[in-house]
């Protein structure tokens, strides 16, 4: 309902039940493509795909001659702006195909992940981490969690700029000022930008997507996967060398994905195998 608020269905050539079913199709596609192991909540994964399905249905609709509302004519005449620095390769994740072509692509390549999908997942994970950091920031503010959640779901997760909910509506719904809502949206964008700028795999994927037209729809092959792993490993080693000792210990534990008990067991076995002078050196350092 929010996607088509204020638009008469007679003007866009689609009935409400049809638009509802388009949204249901987007939800089912999200359920088919969802992979829980990647750590993205299903709601955050499905919402932009439902928005996209409804928006595409409205865009494909042909209004009767001369019946298009004035505000739709003005909106369609405006040049598309792309203010988000990472939206360009991510938007290509959702190609403008008809349903038969899209279904055929999913059947032919059910397990193939594309560059655009990986970029989108990285953006969504960065956005989730940024939202959590902003919500838990100091000083504590009542209603901040609801404001951040709506900004994320209704604006930052929606690929099409014209389909995003107005910030003033979100501010009014959560009893915040427009200035406050703008501040938190800007803070979320800055944190996402910092997170992605520090991710070497993101830069490698973005460069691969920009090498040729439609590059975001290319599958991630073994060669690209090796380049991603190598770039990530090189960056990890660089940060490990520059990190203080306490930070190095946490990085190693995260790298091994071991519990403290498992690490203690490994240290005990490894320590017993070391020469006496090395054991004494470790004890003095500790």
XYZ file of N, CA and C in Angstrom:
858
model
N 0.828 -1.212 0.000
C 0.000 0.000 0.000
C 0.856 1.253 0.000
N 1.988 1.178 0.735
C 2.829 2.357 0.816
C 3.490 2.686 -0.515
N 3.761 1.647 -1.323
C 4.422 1.884 -2.615
C 3.550 2.681 -3.567
N 2.228 2.537 -3.472
C 1.331 3.164 -4.445
C 0.364 4.113 -3.766
N 0.766 4.657 -2.643
C -0.110 5.566 -1.908
C -0.414 6.795 -2.760
N -1.680 7.145 -2.849
C -2.095 8.326 -3.580
C -2.206 8.138 -5.077
N -1.973 6.928 -5.576
C -2.065 6.668 -7.013
C -3.328 5.854 -7.271
N -4.177 6.346 -8.134
C -5.377 5.599 -8.486
C -5.014 4.465 -9.432
N -5.542 3.282 -9.152
C -5.166 2.130 -9.975
C -5.657 2.288 -11.407
N -6.703 3.065 -11.627
C -7.164 3.266 -12.998
C -6.129 4.032 -13.811
N -5.361 4.893 -13.117
C -4.359 5.677 -13.820
C -3.137 4.852 -14.175
N -2.788 3.894 -13.349
C -1.593 3.103 -13.634
C -1.928 1.825 -14.386
N -3.193 1.539 -14.613
C -3.562 0.390 -15.422
C -3.469 -0.944 -14.702
N -3.340 -0.956 -13.396
C -3.249 -2.209 -12.654
C -4.258 -2.181 -11.513
N -4.864 -3.330 -11.240
C -5.788 -3.433 -10.121
C -5.025 -3.782 -8.852
N -5.647 -3.469 -7.696
C -4.997 -3.750 -6.420
C -4.658 -5.231 -6.266
N -5.553 -6.174 -6.574
C -5.182 -7.596 -6.429
C -3.974 -7.983 -7.263
N -3.842 -7.387 -8.452
C -2.674 -7.695 -9.283
C -1.392 -7.209 -8.619
N -1.413 -5.984 -8.076
C -0.227 -5.470 -7.408
C 0.106 -6.294 -6.173
N -0.920 -6.726 -5.447
C -0.682 -7.567 -4.273
C -0.022 -8.879 -4.687
N -0.477 -9.459 -5.778
C 0.118 -10.714 -6.227
C 1.540 -10.506 -6.740
N 1.818 -9.347 -7.338
C 3.195 -9.057 -7.733
C 4.100 -9.036 -6.498
N 3.609 -8.433 -5.425
C 4.392 -8.427 -4.188
C 4.579 -9.828 -3.632
N 3.548 -10.671 -3.739
C 3.670 -12.058 -3.286
C 4.701 -12.817 -4.115
N 4.742 -12.555 -5.417
C 5.753 -13.194 -6.265
C 7.158 -12.767 -5.842
N 7.318 -11.472 -5.529
C 8.621 -11.015 -5.041
C 9.004 -11.690 -3.743
N 8.022 -11.896 -2.856
C 8.279 -12.594 -1.592
C 8.690 -14.043 -1.840
N 8.031 -14.721 -2.773
C 8.374 -16.116 -3.059
C 9.758 -16.225 -3.692
N 10.091 -15.272 -4.574
C 11.438 -15.300 -5.147
C 12.488 -15.111 -4.055
N 12.194 -14.213 -3.109
C 13.135 -14.001 -2.003
C 13.271 -15.271 -1.167
N 12.164 -15.989 -0.941
C 12.234 -17.228 -0.166
C 13.076 -18.283 -0.875
N 13.003 -18.314 -2.205
C 13.791 -19.295 -2.966
C 15.277 -18.942 -2.911
N 15.614 -17.659 -3.018
C 17.009 -17.238 -3.099
C 17.663 -17.049 -1.737
N 16.871 -17.044 -0.647
C 17.411 -16.730 0.673
C 18.341 -17.835 1.160
N 19.472 -17.424 1.734
C 20.428 -18.356 2.330
C 20.750 -17.871 3.735
N 20.277 -18.601 4.725
C 20.388 -18.165 6.119
C 21.836 -18.089 6.582
N 22.704 -18.931 5.997
C 24.091 -18.985 6.468
C 24.842 -17.677 6.235
N 24.340 -16.817 5.382
C 25.025 -15.552 5.119
C 24.758 -14.502 6.180
N 23.891 -14.782 7.123
C 23.713 -13.893 8.258
C 22.807 -12.707 8.035
N 22.062 -12.672 6.935
C 21.143 -11.560 6.657
C 19.740 -11.961 7.100
N 19.058 -11.159 7.924
C 17.685 -11.498 8.305
C 16.785 -11.592 7.075
N 15.829 -12.509 7.131
C 14.973 -12.711 5.958
C 14.172 -11.457 5.625
N 13.717 -10.734 6.656
C 12.922 -9.524 6.386
C 13.745 -8.494 5.609
N 15.010 -8.300 6.017
C 15.867 -7.354 5.308
C 16.185 -7.835 3.893
N 16.240 -9.154 3.709
C 16.520 -9.706 2.380
C 15.294 -9.598 1.469
N 14.092 -9.835 2.029
C 12.887 -9.917 1.202
C 12.278 -8.555 0.893
N 12.399 -7.603 1.815
C 11.683 -6.334 1.653
C 12.048 -5.596 0.367
N 13.345 -5.403 0.046
C 13.641 -4.688 -1.209
C 13.189 -5.447 -2.439
N 13.125 -6.773 -2.379
C 12.677 -7.549 -3.535
C 11.171 -7.431 -3.727
N 10.423 -7.326 -2.621
C 8.978 -7.087 -2.723
C 8.728 -5.685 -3.285
N 9.459 -4.695 -2.753
C 9.330 -3.322 -3.277
C 9.644 -3.280 -4.765
N 10.692 -3.982 -5.155
C 11.092 -3.977 -6.562
C 10.003 -4.600 -7.436
N 9.406 -5.712 -6.970
C 8.377 -6.380 -7.765
C 7.178 -5.462 -7.989
N 6.738 -4.770 -6.929
C 5.582 -3.875 -7.062
C 5.932 -2.664 -7.926
N 7.139 -2.111 -7.717
C 7.549 -0.946 -8.501
C 7.676 -1.283 -9.984
N 8.219 -2.472 -10.277
C 8.346 -2.878 -11.670
C 6.975 -3.099 -12.304
N 6.016 -3.632 -11.532
C 4.662 -3.809 -12.064
C 4.040 -2.458 -12.412
N 4.252 -1.458 -11.567
C 3.737 -0.119 -11.855
C 4.446 0.497 -13.053
N 5.752 0.262 -13.154
C 6.494 0.846 -14.268
C 6.087 0.238 -15.602
N 5.793 -1.083 -15.601
C 5.411 -1.744 -16.854
C 3.990 -1.408 -17.284
N 3.178 -0.950 -16.320
C 1.781 -0.679 -16.645
C 1.685 0.492 -17.621
N 0.768 0.399 -18.550
C 0.541 1.451 -19.542
C -0.746 2.183 -19.211
N -0.681 3.450 -18.764
C -1.902 4.169 -18.417
C -2.693 4.533 -19.666
N -4.011 4.699 -19.509
C -4.820 5.148 -20.653
C -4.318 6.482 -21.188
N -4.498 6.694 -22.471
C -4.002 7.899 -23.128
C -4.594 9.144 -22.476
N -3.711 10.043 -22.033
C -4.148 11.312 -21.462
C -4.621 11.239 -20.036
N -4.555 10.036 -19.376
C -5.074 9.933 -18.020
C -3.973 9.883 -16.979
N -2.728 10.010 -17.385
C -1.634 9.941 -16.426
C -1.657 11.191 -15.550
N -1.566 11.038 -14.228
C -1.598 12.212 -13.347
C -0.394 13.111 -13.604
N -0.548 14.374 -13.236
C 0.519 15.342 -13.482
C 1.774 15.001 -12.700
N 1.599 14.546 -11.427
C 2.786 14.267 -10.628
C 3.552 13.075 -11.191
N 2.853 12.107 -11.843
C 3.555 10.989 -12.469
C 4.329 11.458 -13.697
N 3.740 12.403 -14.468
C 4.448 12.931 -15.627
C 5.707 13.670 -15.194
N 5.600 14.450 -14.095
C 6.778 15.157 -13.616
C 7.836 14.183 -13.114
N 7.399 13.130 -12.396
C 8.368 12.173 -11.862
C 9.076 11.419 -12.973
N 8.315 11.033 -13.999
C 8.927 10.283 -15.094
C 9.835 11.164 -15.955
N 9.553 12.472 -15.975
C 10.379 13.367 -16.777
C 11.681 13.731 -16.082
N 11.748 13.540 -14.739
C 12.983 13.868 -14.023
C 14.087 12.899 -14.380
N 15.313 13.378 -14.539
C 16.439 12.449 -14.741
C 16.685 11.660 -13.467
N 17.045 10.403 -13.622
C 17.313 9.548 -12.482
C 18.616 9.992 -11.825
N 18.551 10.173 -10.503
C 19.749 10.531 -9.764
C 20.209 9.328 -8.974
N 21.485 9.256 -8.780
C 22.071 8.141 -8.047
C 23.049 8.718 -7.026
N 22.526 9.043 -5.847
C 23.353 9.697 -4.848
C 24.170 8.719 -4.019
N 23.753 7.456 -3.975
C 24.462 6.504 -3.141
C 25.712 6.019 -3.863
N 26.867 6.105 -3.223
C 28.105 5.765 -3.943
C 28.210 4.315 -4.342
N 27.409 3.430 -3.719
C 27.519 2.013 -4.024
C 26.270 1.459 -4.697
N 25.334 2.332 -5.013
C 24.064 1.827 -5.547
C 24.178 1.402 -6.997
N 25.109 1.989 -7.751
C 25.163 1.701 -9.191
C 25.388 0.219 -9.492
N 26.427 -0.426 -8.936
C 26.560 -1.846 -9.235
C 25.524 -2.699 -8.563
N 24.962 -2.219 -7.409
C 24.006 -3.047 -6.693
C 22.667 -3.084 -7.416
N 22.286 -1.989 -8.060
C 20.993 -1.971 -8.734
C 20.940 -2.957 -9.889
N 22.082 -3.223 -10.484
C 22.099 -4.155 -11.607
C 21.810 -5.575 -11.173
N 21.716 -5.804 -9.844
C 21.380 -7.148 -9.374
C 19.998 -7.559 -9.839
N 19.091 -6.588 -10.046
C 17.713 -6.882 -10.389
C 17.464 -6.492 -11.837
N 17.784 -7.321 -12.801
C 17.609 -6.952 -14.211
C 16.141 -6.821 -14.560
N 15.888 -5.986 -15.561
C 14.513 -5.755 -15.982
C 14.112 -6.835 -16.997
N 13.806 -8.010 -16.490
C 13.386 -9.123 -17.326
C 11.913 -9.388 -17.086
N 11.284 -10.020 -18.052
C 9.928 -10.447 -17.783
C 9.984 -11.693 -16.903
N 8.832 -12.096 -16.377
C 8.813 -13.179 -15.400
C 9.270 -14.501 -15.997
N 8.961 -14.774 -17.250
C 9.372 -16.034 -17.846
C 10.883 -16.105 -17.980
N 11.518 -15.007 -18.426
C 12.970 -14.994 -18.539
C 13.619 -15.138 -17.170
N 13.078 -14.437 -16.179
C 13.656 -14.529 -14.847
C 13.528 -15.945 -14.283
N 12.370 -16.556 -14.489
C 12.175 -17.921 -13.994
C 13.088 -18.895 -14.732
N 13.266 -18.706 -16.041
C 14.154 -19.584 -16.799
C 15.596 -19.443 -16.301
N 16.011 -18.217 -15.987
C 17.364 -18.008 -15.480
C 17.550 -18.706 -14.147
N 16.552 -18.638 -13.271
C 16.687 -19.292 -11.971
C 16.726 -20.798 -12.109
N 15.975 -21.359 -13.068
C 15.972 -22.802 -13.251
C 17.272 -23.290 -13.862
N 17.836 -22.476 -14.783
C 19.070 -22.910 -15.431
C 20.275 -22.759 -14.514
N 20.276 -21.720 -13.659
C 21.414 -21.495 -12.783
C 20.924 -21.339 -11.346
N 20.391 -22.432 -10.725
C 19.803 -22.278 -9.404
C 20.811 -21.980 -8.313
N 22.072 -22.462 -8.471
C 23.052 -22.326 -7.405
C 24.172 -21.351 -7.750
N 24.062 -20.621 -8.840
C 25.126 -19.723 -9.272
C 24.882 -18.355 -8.652
N 25.890 -17.854 -7.980
C 25.802 -16.532 -7.372
C 26.440 -15.514 -8.308
N 25.773 -14.398 -8.508
C 26.294 -13.371 -9.398
C 27.064 -12.325 -8.604
N 27.813 -11.508 -9.338
C 28.576 -10.435 -8.708
C 27.628 -9.440 -8.027
N 26.522 -9.127 -8.699
C 25.567 -8.189 -8.116
C 24.961 -8.706 -6.824
N 24.674 -10.001 -6.764
C 24.118 -10.567 -5.536
C 25.118 -10.482 -4.382
N 26.386 -10.793 -4.670
C 27.395 -10.706 -3.609
C 27.570 -9.262 -3.142
N 27.549 -8.301 -4.084
C 27.640 -6.902 -3.703
C 26.461 -6.486 -2.829
N 25.278 -6.935 -3.227
C 24.089 -6.583 -2.448
C 24.175 -7.161 -1.037
N 24.637 -8.392 -0.920
C 24.749 -9.018 0.399
C 25.756 -8.282 1.270
N 26.872 -7.871 0.679
C 27.859 -7.114 1.447
C 27.265 -5.779 1.908
N 26.528 -5.130 1.025
C 25.891 -3.860 1.409
C 24.885 -4.074 2.541
N 24.083 -5.128 2.470
C 23.077 -5.375 3.492
C 23.721 -5.730 4.832
N 24.807 -6.513 4.801
C 25.495 -6.821 6.054
C 26.105 -5.564 6.665
N 26.739 -4.731 5.825
C 27.307 -3.484 6.330
C 26.220 -2.585 6.896
N 25.066 -2.558 6.256
C 23.963 -1.729 6.736
C 23.434 -2.250 8.065
N 23.363 -3.570 8.211
C 22.892 -4.140 9.482
C 23.858 -3.803 10.627
N 25.155 -3.907 10.372
C 26.143 -3.582 11.398
C 26.093 -2.093 11.736
N 25.959 -1.246 10.707
C 25.879 0.192 10.942
C 24.639 0.556 11.747
N 23.512 -0.075 11.422
C 22.272 0.217 12.157
C 22.410 -0.174 13.626
N 23.018 -1.321 13.898
C 23.203 -1.750 15.285
C 24.106 -0.781 16.032
N 25.165 -0.312 15.372
C 26.072 0.637 16.023
C 25.370 1.964 16.316
N 24.550 2.434 15.392
C 23.847 3.697 15.608
C 22.806 3.558 16.705
N 22.092 2.444 16.729
C 21.062 2.235 17.757
C 21.676 2.194 19.145
N 22.832 1.539 19.276
C 23.469 1.380 20.587
C 24.377 2.547 20.946
N 24.446 3.572 20.113
C 25.326 4.699 20.387
C 24.860 5.527 21.578
N 25.776 6.322 22.075
C 25.514 7.204 23.215
C 25.352 8.636 22.726
N 24.503 9.417 23.390
C 23.628 9.033 24.491
C 22.401 8.260 24.014
N 21.814 7.502 24.924
C 20.629 6.720 24.581
C 19.454 7.659 24.313
N 18.698 7.333 23.278
C 17.542 8.146 22.913
C 16.333 7.248 22.715
N 15.226 7.635 23.301
C 13.998 6.866 23.138
C 13.477 7.012 21.713
N 13.090 5.900 21.120
C 12.543 5.903 19.770
C 13.580 5.872 18.670
N 14.865 5.881 19.036
C 15.901 5.873 18.004
C 15.903 4.558 17.227
N 15.639 3.443 17.922
C 15.640 2.142 17.246
C 14.551 2.089 16.170
N 13.357 2.615 16.484
C 12.283 2.612 15.486
C 12.631 3.508 14.298
N 13.223 4.658 14.568
C 13.604 5.569 13.483
C 14.641 4.921 12.567
N 15.673 4.326 13.161
C 16.730 3.699 12.363
C 16.174 2.531 11.570
N 15.299 1.743 12.200
C 14.728 0.586 11.497
C 13.937 1.029 10.274
N 13.127 2.076 10.403
C 12.333 2.542 9.268
C 13.217 3.155 8.184
N 14.259 3.889 8.582
C 15.169 4.447 7.576
C 15.829 3.331 6.787
N 16.235 2.272 7.479
C 16.897 1.152 6.800
C 15.921 0.438 5.873
N 14.735 0.090 6.387
C 13.799 -0.723 5.614
C 13.120 0.063 4.503
N 12.799 1.330 4.761
C 11.997 2.093 3.810
C 12.823 2.965 2.867
N 14.138 3.099 3.154
C 14.936 3.965 2.296
C 16.225 3.290 1.832
N 17.064 2.874 2.762
C 18.395 2.398 2.389
C 18.385 1.011 1.766
N 17.344 0.225 2.001
C 17.252 -1.096 1.388
C 16.436 -1.093 0.097
N 15.906 0.055 -0.290
C 15.090 0.159 -1.502
C 15.977 0.666 -2.634
N 16.222 -0.138 -3.670
C 17.161 0.278 -4.719
C 16.700 1.505 -5.500
N 15.409 1.580 -5.834
C 14.941 2.679 -6.678
C 14.685 3.918 -5.827
N 15.320 5.014 -6.178
C 15.175 6.232 -5.395
C 13.727 6.716 -5.369
N 13.038 6.594 -6.493
C 11.665 7.089 -6.541
C 10.708 6.227 -5.725
N 11.114 5.028 -5.346
C 10.258 4.148 -4.549
C 10.497 4.290 -3.058
N 11.489 5.075 -2.660
C 11.787 5.218 -1.237
C 10.757 6.109 -0.555
N 10.470 5.773 0.670
C 9.518 6.571 1.440
C 10.154 7.900 1.826
N 9.350 8.952 1.819
C 9.864 10.275 2.141
C 10.348 10.313 3.584
N 11.469 10.966 3.806
C 12.047 11.020 5.149
C 11.143 11.776 6.112
N 10.425 12.762 5.612
C 9.534 13.516 6.497
C 8.386 12.637 7.009
N 7.937 11.671 6.203
C 6.904 10.750 6.672
C 7.438 9.861 7.777
N 8.669 9.373 7.621
C 9.270 8.542 8.664
C 9.458 9.347 9.941
N 9.915 10.603 9.806
C 10.102 11.450 10.986
C 8.776 11.703 11.691
N 7.718 11.947 10.912
C 6.409 12.191 11.514
C 5.889 10.945 12.236
N 6.091 9.766 11.631
C 5.586 8.527 12.228
C 6.297 8.202 13.540
N 7.572 8.540 13.656
C 8.356 8.202 14.845
C 8.513 9.369 15.809
N 7.816 10.486 15.541
C 7.862 11.673 16.411
C 9.278 12.248 16.518
N 9.979 12.268 15.397
C 11.295 12.885 15.336
C 11.220 14.097 14.420
N 12.167 14.995 14.595
C 12.266 16.118 13.672
C 12.907 15.647 12.369
N 12.659 16.393 11.292
C 13.268 16.040 10.013
C 14.788 16.171 10.100
N 15.254 17.171 10.859
C 16.698 17.333 11.020
C 17.311 16.121 11.717
N 16.614 15.603 12.742
C 17.122 14.419 13.432
C 17.128 13.199 12.534
N 16.062 13.024 11.747
C 16.016 11.890 10.823
C 17.116 11.991 9.776
N 17.345 13.208 9.258
C 18.430 13.400 8.278
C 19.782 13.082 8.897
N 19.970 13.464 10.154
C 21.249 13.208 10.812
C 21.526 11.708 10.913
N 20.498 10.922 11.305
C 20.718 9.491 11.465
C 20.855 8.785 10.114
N 20.143 9.250 9.100
C 20.347 8.652 7.788
C 21.760 8.941 7.273
N 22.227 10.168 7.490
C 23.591 10.511 7.070
C 24.619 9.693 7.845
N 24.371 9.485 9.124
C 25.303 8.688 9.921
C 25.327 7.238 9.453
N 24.161 6.695 9.121
C 24.122 5.323 8.609
C 24.892 5.203 7.302
N 24.696 6.144 6.396
C 25.405 6.098 5.119
C 26.918 6.202 5.322
N 27.337 7.070 6.247
C 28.772 7.232 6.492
C 29.380 5.945 7.043
N 28.675 5.293 7.966
C 29.210 4.057 8.543
C 29.245 2.936 7.505
N 28.225 2.848 6.666
C 28.244 1.838 5.602
C 29.384 2.108 4.636
N 29.590 3.383 4.293
C 30.672 3.736 3.377
C 32.032 3.369 3.982
N 32.218 3.656 5.270
C 33.482 3.304 5.924
C 33.698 1.789 5.921
N 32.630 1.054 6.203
C 32.751 -0.396 6.255
C 33.111 -0.967 4.883
N 32.446 -0.508 3.854
C 32.698 -1.044 2.523
C 34.046 -0.567 1.968
N 34.447 0.664 2.293
C 35.747 1.142 1.831
C 36.879 0.315 2.423
N 36.666 -0.245 3.610
C 37.698 -1.053 4.250
C 37.651 -2.512 3.821
N 36.732 -2.879 2.937
C 36.577 -4.261 2.495
C 37.231 -4.432 1.127
N 38.386 -5.099 1.044
C 39.041 -5.247 -0.270
C 38.230 -6.104 -1.237
N 37.454 -7.058 -0.723
C 36.640 -7.889 -1.607
C 35.572 -7.051 -2.298
N 35.032 -6.059 -1.592
C 34.031 -5.188 -2.209
C 34.625 -4.432 -3.391
N 35.835 -3.915 -3.232
C 36.477 -3.188 -4.321
C 36.757 -4.116 -5.504
N 37.172 -5.349 -5.222
C 37.436 -6.303 -6.293
C 36.155 -6.641 -7.043
N 35.064 -6.845 -6.312
C 33.785 -7.152 -6.952
C 33.276 -5.967 -7.769
N 33.396 -4.776 -7.223
C 32.912 -3.593 -7.938
C 33.707 -3.380 -9.219
N 35.035 -3.593 -9.154
C 35.850 -3.456 -10.358
C 35.456 -4.502 -11.398
N 35.172 -5.736 -10.958
C 34.749 -6.784 -11.897
C 33.404 -6.447 -12.522
N 32.509 -5.833 -11.760
C 31.191 -5.483 -12.288
C 31.261 -4.344 -13.305
N 32.263 -3.493 -13.183
C 32.354 -2.317 -14.054
C 33.204 -2.557 -15.302
N 33.800 -3.717 -15.419
C 34.665 -3.967 -16.574
C 33.882 -4.039 -17.870
N 32.635 -4.452 -17.799
C 31.834 -4.568 -19.011
C 30.371 -4.321 -18.678
N 29.585 -4.009 -19.695
C 28.162 -3.755 -19.483
C 27.478 -5.021 -18.985
N 26.643 -4.865 -17.994
C 25.962 -6.031 -17.427
C 26.877 -6.914 -16.615
N 28.019 -6.367 -16.154
C 28.969 -7.183 -15.415
C 28.449 -7.667 -14.079
N 27.498 -6.943 -13.499
C 26.959 -7.377 -12.217
C 26.167 -8.664 -12.327
N 25.729 -9.025 -13.543
C 24.979 -10.264 -13.732
C 25.890 -11.448 -14.022
N 27.195 -11.236 -14.123
C 28.107 -12.346 -14.381
C 28.228 -13.222 -13.146
N 28.353 -14.528 -13.336
C 28.518 -15.405 -12.172
C 29.901 -15.251 -11.567
N 30.010 -15.570 -10.295
C 31.297 -15.550 -9.603
C 31.984 -16.882 -9.867
N 32.987 -16.876 -10.738
C 33.672 -18.111 -11.093
C 34.816 -18.381 -10.115
N 35.524 -19.494 -10.333
C 36.602 -19.892 -9.421
C 37.745 -18.883 -9.435
N 38.036 -18.316 -10.616
C 39.135 -17.359 -10.709
C 38.839 -16.113 -9.888
N 37.618 -15.593 -9.998
C 37.254 -14.415 -9.214
C 37.227 -14.743 -7.729
N 36.746 -15.930 -7.381
C 36.717 -16.327 -5.973
C 38.130 -16.388 -5.399
N 39.089 -16.880 -6.194
C 40.479 -16.918 -5.724
C 41.033 -15.505 -5.554
N 40.697 -14.603 -6.480
C 41.171 -13.217 -6.350
C 40.586 -12.554 -5.102
N 39.325 -12.839 -4.824
C 38.703 -12.282 -3.624
C 39.389 -12.799 -2.362
N 39.636 -14.110 -2.330
C 40.291 -14.690 -1.157
C 41.695 -14.132 -0.980
N 42.430 -13.970 -2.087
C 43.800 -13.476 -2.007
C 43.830 -12.028 -1.528
N 42.941 -11.202 -2.065
C 42.919 -9.800 -1.647
C 42.525 -9.673 -0.182
N 41.560 -10.491 0.256
C 41.174 -10.467 1.665
C 42.290 -10.933 2.570
N 43.019 -11.990 2.175
C 44.126 -12.495 2.985
C 45.252 -11.473 3.077
N 45.579 -10.810 1.973
C 46.636 -9.793 1.996
C 46.272 -8.644 2.935
N 45.003 -8.212 2.889
C 44.581 -7.127 3.767
C 44.593 -7.567 5.230
N 44.197 -8.825 5.507
C 44.211 -9.335 6.876
C 45.647 -9.352 7.417
N 46.603 -9.809 6.611
C 48.000 -9.857 7.049
C 48.529 -8.453 7.312
N 48.163 -7.512 6.453
C 48.623 -6.131 6.655
C 48.095 -5.570 7.961
N 46.820 -5.786 8.246
C 46.241 -5.281 9.491
C 46.794 -6.025 10.698
N 47.072 -7.329 10.531
C 47.627 -8.109 11.637
C 49.007 -7.580 12.024
N 49.810 -7.224 11.040
C 51.146 -6.708 11.333
C 51.080 -5.348 12.038
N 50.090 -4.549 11.685
C 49.983 -3.209 12.265
C 49.237 -3.180 13.597
N 48.605 -4.286 13.987
C 47.772 -4.305 15.184
C 48.620 -4.498 16.441
N 48.175 -3.954 17.591
C 48.865 -4.241 18.853
C 48.663 -5.709 19.261
N 49.402 -6.115 20.300
C 49.400 -7.527 20.672
C 48.015 -8.026 21.062
N 47.265 -7.235 21.846
C 45.944 -7.701 22.282
C 45.013 -7.875 21.091
N 45.103 -6.946 20.161
C 44.250 -7.039 18.979
C 44.636 -8.237 18.120
N 45.932 -8.558 18.051
C 46.365 -9.715 17.290
C 45.760 -11.004 17.833
N 45.704 -11.107 19.155
C 45.128 -12.312 19.754
C 43.667 -12.475 19.365
N 42.913 -11.374 19.378
C 41.501 -11.456 18.985
C 41.364 -11.785 17.503
N 42.253 -11.219 16.680
C 42.190 -11.507 15.247
C 42.480 -12.978 14.968
N 43.455 -13.541 15.686
C 43.763 -14.961 15.492
C 42.599 -15.846 15.945
N 41.972 -15.470 17.043
C 40.839 -16.260 17.521
C 39.686 -16.195 16.522
N 39.434 -15.000 15.964
C 38.388 -14.895 14.954
C 38.749 -15.677 13.696
N 40.046 -15.663 13.352
C 40.476 -16.383 12.164
C 40.265 -17.886 12.326
N 40.583 -18.402 13.507
C 40.444 -19.838 13.750
C 39.006 -20.242 14.078
N 38.188 -19.245 14.461
C 36.792 -19.517 14.834
C 36.725 -20.578 15.930
N 37.567 -20.381 16.942
C 37.622 -21.331 18.045
C 37.139 -20.659 19.316
N 36.650 -21.479 20.229
C 36.241 -20.988 21.536
C 37.478 -20.836 22.419
N 37.387 -20.098 23.522
C 38.537 -19.983 24.425
C 39.012 -21.331 24.955
N 38.073 -22.257 25.187
C 38.473 -23.583 25.677
C 39.305 -24.310 24.629
N 38.893 -24.245 23.387
C 39.654 -24.896 22.319
C 41.030 -24.254 22.151
N 41.093 -22.932 22.255
C 42.382 -22.254 22.149
C 43.313 -22.659 23.296
N 42.755 -22.780 24.497
C 43.578 -23.202 25.634
C 44.119 -24.614 25.427
N 43.286 -25.482 24.869
C 43.740 -26.845 24.621
C 44.884 -26.864 23.600
N 44.747 -26.071 22.524
C 45.818 -26.000 21.516
C 47.089 -25.415 22.126
N 46.935 -24.337 22.921
C 48.105 -23.714 23.540
C 48.814 -24.680 24.476
N 48.029 -25.464 25.230
C 48.637 -26.421 26.160
C 49.455 -27.467 25.416
N 48.929 -28.014 24.338
C 49.655 -29.025 23.574
C 50.862 -28.405 22.874
N 50.682 -27.218 22.297
C 51.774 -26.578 21.590
C 52.882 -26.163 22.552
N 52.494 -25.656 23.722
C 53.468 -25.195 24.712
C 54.357 -26.347 25.179
N 53.777 -27.524 25.329
C 54.553 -28.677 25.805
C 55.590 -29.119 24.789
N 55.372 -28.813 23.497
C 56.309 -29.237 22.453
C 57.442 -28.256 22.230
N 57.386 -27.067 22.860
C 58.405 -26.047 22.617
C 59.663 -26.318 23.434
N 60.811 -25.846 22.952
C 62.041 -25.954 23.758
C 61.932 -25.147 25.048
N 62.792 -25.467 26.000
C 62.727 -24.846 27.314
C 62.932 -23.344 27.242
N 63.932 -22.872 26.458
C 64.196 -21.436 26.401
C 63.046 -20.661 25.769
N 62.375 -21.273 24.779
C 61.217 -20.609 24.168
C 60.065 -20.516 25.159
N 59.856 -21.576 25.967
C 58.797 -21.532 26.982
C 59.072 -20.426 27.999
N 60.330 -20.299 28.408
C 60.680 -19.248 29.367
C 60.449 -17.862 28.761
N 60.785 -17.713 27.470
C 60.571 -16.422 26.810
C 59.093 -16.062 26.766
N 58.260 -17.056 26.464
C 56.803 -16.803 26.422
C 56.277 -16.448 27.791
N 56.782 -17.097 28.823
C 56.317 -16.815 30.166
C 56.749 -15.414 30.606
N 57.952 -14.998 30.254
C 58.395 -13.653 30.586
C 57.556 -12.596 29.853
N 57.240 -12.895 28.564
C 56.420 -11.945 27.799
C 55.015 -11.827 28.363
N 54.468 -12.940 28.867
C 53.120 -12.908 29.424
C 53.061 -12.177 30.728
